[in-house]
Coordinates of C-alpha atoms in Angstrom, one line a residue:
M1 CA 0.0 0.2 0.3
L2 CA 1.1 3.7 -1.1
N3 CA 0.6 6.3 1.3
L4 CA 0.3 10.1 1.8
N5 CA 4.1 10.5 2.9
G6 CA 3.5 12.7 5.4
N7 CA 2.4 15.5 3.0
K8 CA -0.4 17.3 2.7
F9 CA -2.2 16.2 0.2
Y10 CA -6.4 17.3 -0.2
F11 CA -8.0 14.1 -1.2
F12 CA -11.7 14.9 -0.4
Y13 CA -11.8 13.7 2.9
D14 CA -11.6 15.7 6.3
D15 CA -8.1 14.5 7.4
D16 CA -5.3 12.0 5.2
S17 CA -3.9 11.2 7.8
S18 CA -4.7 7.8 7.6
V19 CA -5.1 7.2 4.2
K20 CA -3.8 4.4 2.6
I21 CA -3.7 3.7 -1.4
K22 CA -3.6 0.8 -3.0
P23 CA -0.9 0.5 -5.6
D24 CA -2.7 0.8 -9.6
T25 CA -5.0 1.1 -8.9
I26 CA -7.1 5.6 -9.1
E27 CA -5.6 7.2 -6.3
H28 CA -2.7 5.7 -6.8
G29 CA -3.1 7.5 -9.7
Y30 CA -3.4 10.5 -9.4
L31 CA -1.3 10.6 -5.9
A32 CA 1.2 10.1 -8.7
I33 CA 0.2 13.5 -10.5
L34 CA 0.8 14.6 -7.3
N35 CA 4.1 13.8 -7.1
D36 CA 4.6 15.1 -10.3
E37 CA 5.3 11.9 -11.0
I38 CA 2.9 11.9 -14.7
G39 CA 4.8 9.0 -16.2
V40 CA 4.1 5.9 -13.1
A41 CA 0.3 7.7 -13.6
E42 CA 0.3 7.0 -17.2
L43 CA 1.3 3.7 -16.8
V44 CA -1.0 3.1 -13.7
F45 CA -4.4 4.6 -15.4
S46 CA -3.5 2.7 -18.8
K47 CA -3.8 -0.5 -16.4
I48 CA -7.7 0.9 -15.5
D49 CA -10.7 -0.2 -17.5
S50 CA -13.1 2.3 -16.2
P51 CA -15.1 6.1 -16.8
R52 CA -13.2 8.1 -14.1
A53 CA -9.2 5.9 -15.8
K54 CA -10.3 6.6 -19.3
W55 CA -10.9 10.1 -18.3
A56 CA -7.5 10.7 -16.5
C57 CA -5.4 9.0 -19.9
V58 CA -7.2 12.1 -20.8
L59 CA -6.2 14.2 -17.9
I60 CA -2.6 12.3 -18.2
S61 CA -2.3 14.1 -22.5
V62 CA -3.4 17.9 -21.8
L63 CA -0.8 17.7 -18.9
N64 CA 1.4 16.0 -21.1
G65 CA 0.8 19.1 -23.7
Y66 CA 0.0 17.7 -26.1
M67 CA -4.2 15.8 -26.6
K68 CA -3.3 12.2 -27.7
V69 CA -6.4 11.7 -26.3
F70 CA -9.5 13.3 -26.6
P71 CA -12.5 13.7 -24.2
T72 CA -16.2 12.6 -24.8
Y73 CA -18.8 15.1 -23.6
F74 CA -19.3 12.6 -20.6
Q75 CA -16.6 12.6 -19.5
I76 CA -16.2 16.3 -18.8
R77 CA -19.4 16.4 -17.6
N78 CA -18.0 13.9 -14.9
F79 CA -14.8 14.7 -14.7
F80 CA -13.6 17.8 -15.5
E81 CA -14.5 19.7 -13.0
I82 CA -13.5 17.9 -10.1
D83 CA -10.0 17.5 -11.8
L84 CA -9.8 20.9 -12.2
D85 CA -11.4 21.0 -7.9
F86 CA -8.9 19.0 -7.3
L87 CA -5.5 20.2 -8.7
L88 CA -6.0 24.2 -7.0
K89 CA -6.9 22.1 -4.2
N90 CA -3.2 20.3 -4.7
E91 CA -2.0 24.1 -6.2
K92 CA -0.5 22.2 -8.1
I93 CA -0.9 26.0 -11.3
N94 CA 1.4 24.4 -13.8
Y95 CA -1.2 21.4 -14.1
V96 CA -4.3 24.2 -13.8
E97 CA -3.3 26.2 -16.5
Q98 CA -2.5 22.8 -19.0
L99 CA -6.7 21.9 -17.8
L100 CA -8.1 25.7 -18.4
G101 CA -5.0 25.4 -21.8
A102 CA -7.2 23.1 -23.5
L103 CA -10.7 24.4 -22.6
E104 CA -11.5 26.1 -26.9
I105 CA -11.1 22.0 -27.7
F106 CA -12.9 20.6 -25.3
S107 CA -15.9 23.3 -25.7
S108 CA -15.7 21.5 -29.3
I109 CA -17.2 19.2 -27.0
N110 CA -18.7 20.4 -24.5
Q111 CA -20.2 23.3 -24.6
E112 CA -21.1 23.7 -21.3
V113 CA -17.2 23.4 -20.2
Y114 CA -16.5 26.7 -19.4
K115 CA -19.6 26.7 -17.1
Y116 CA -18.4 23.7 -15.2
A117 CA -14.1 26.1 -15.1
A118 CA -16.4 29.1 -14.0
R119 CA -17.9 26.7 -11.0
V120 CA -15.1 25.6 -10.1
M121 CA -12.6 29.1 -10.3
Y122 CA -16.3 30.7 -8.5
A123 CA -15.8 27.9 -5.7
N124 CA -12.5 29.2 -4.8
K125 CA -13.1 32.5 -4.8
L126 CA -11.4 32.9 -8.0
Y127 CA -13.5 35.2 -8.5
S128 CA -12.9 37.4 -11.3
A129 CA -11.9 33.7 -13.4
A130 CA -15.3 32.8 -12.2
L131 CA -16.7 36.1 -14.5
K132 CA -14.3 35.3 -16.7
Y133 CA -14.9 31.9 -18.3
M134 CA -18.5 32.6 -17.3
N135 CA -18.5 35.0 -20.0
K136 CA -16.9 33.0 -22.2
S137 CA -20.0 30.1 -22.1
K138 CA -22.4 33.4 -22.3
Q139 CA -21.1 34.0 -26.1
I140 CA -21.1 30.5 -26.9
Y141 CA -24.5 28.9 -25.1
Y142 CA -26.3 32.0 -24.4
N143 CA -30.1 29.7 -23.2
D144 CA -28.7 28.2 -20.8
A145 CA -30.5 28.6 -16.7
E146 CA -27.9 27.5 -14.8
L147 CA -25.3 30.1 -16.1
H148 CA -27.3 32.8 -16.0
F149 CA -28.4 32.4 -13.0
M150 CA -24.8 31.7 -11.9
L151 CA -23.5 35.5 -13.5
A152 CA -27.4 36.1 -10.8
K153 CA -25.6 35.4 -7.7
Y154 CA -21.8 36.7 -9.2
Y155 CA -23.1 40.6 -9.5
L156 CA -25.4 40.0 -6.6
R157 CA -22.1 39.5 -4.7
V158 CA -20.3 42.4 -6.3
N159 CA -23.4 44.5 -5.4
D160 CA -24.9 45.3 -8.6
Y161 CA -28.4 44.8 -7.8
E162 CA -28.8 45.3 -11.5
N163 CA -27.2 42.9 -13.1
A164 CA -28.3 40.4 -11.1
L165 CA -32.2 41.5 -11.6
F166 CA -31.8 40.9 -15.8
Y167 CA -29.7 37.4 -15.1
T168 CA -32.3 35.9 -12.2
N169 CA -34.9 37.6 -14.8
E170 CA -32.8 36.3 -17.6
C171 CA -32.9 32.2 -15.4
L172 CA -36.8 32.2 -15.4
K173 CA -37.4 33.7 -18.6
L174 CA -35.4 30.0 -18.8
I175 CA -36.6 28.3 -16.3
P176 CA -40.3 30.3 -15.4
D177 CA -40.7 27.7 -12.4
Y178 CA -36.5 27.1 -10.6
Y179 CA -37.7 27.7 -7.3
P180 CA -34.3 29.1 -6.7
A181 CA -33.6 32.3 -8.8
H182 CA -37.2 33.1 -7.2
L183 CA -35.2 33.6 -3.6
L184 CA -32.8 35.0 -5.4
K185 CA -34.3 37.2 -7.1
Q186 CA -36.6 38.0 -3.4
K187 CA -33.1 38.7 -2.0
I188 CA -32.1 41.5 -4.6
E189 CA -35.5 43.1 -5.0
E190 CA -35.2 43.7 -0.7
S191 CA -31.2 44.5 -1.4
W192 CA -31.7 46.9 -4.1
F193 CA -34.9 47.9 -3.4

């Protein structure tokens, strides 16, 4: 079994100190990424037949700086956000930049990928980056109710009530019964008026 070598890695557990990782598992591959052992990670992932491992092979391709394996729509939808957040939380900034650098290619496969990136940036309090990716997403697919809701939350956070209300209304045009948007609209109106 492998352990986290006393390093403080973020593996989505409250306490990583007792985490034991079996060789040739998904976790082993991700630990290798965190240890900058991309070749080891590639070898581990290539031995595993699972949707997660197939996506991880795409990730390795991106981290190596060239796309020799392309993702599917569902791989991007299911795993992109998780891995971007994982790399960001573990301060693997070079890898984060490489993954973000693949967004244009990924957007030709899954048009929501900029929204996924925005959601990760927002959750990690990187608000200007979140807005940048929300705006890119808006250019690709304007009629995304979730995106408008995210924009409304962003603008409410910066006390731009006019834009917050505008994007809440855009969200409600697309999904009139979206309860969180109604609650947000009420909050905006109470704060603004």
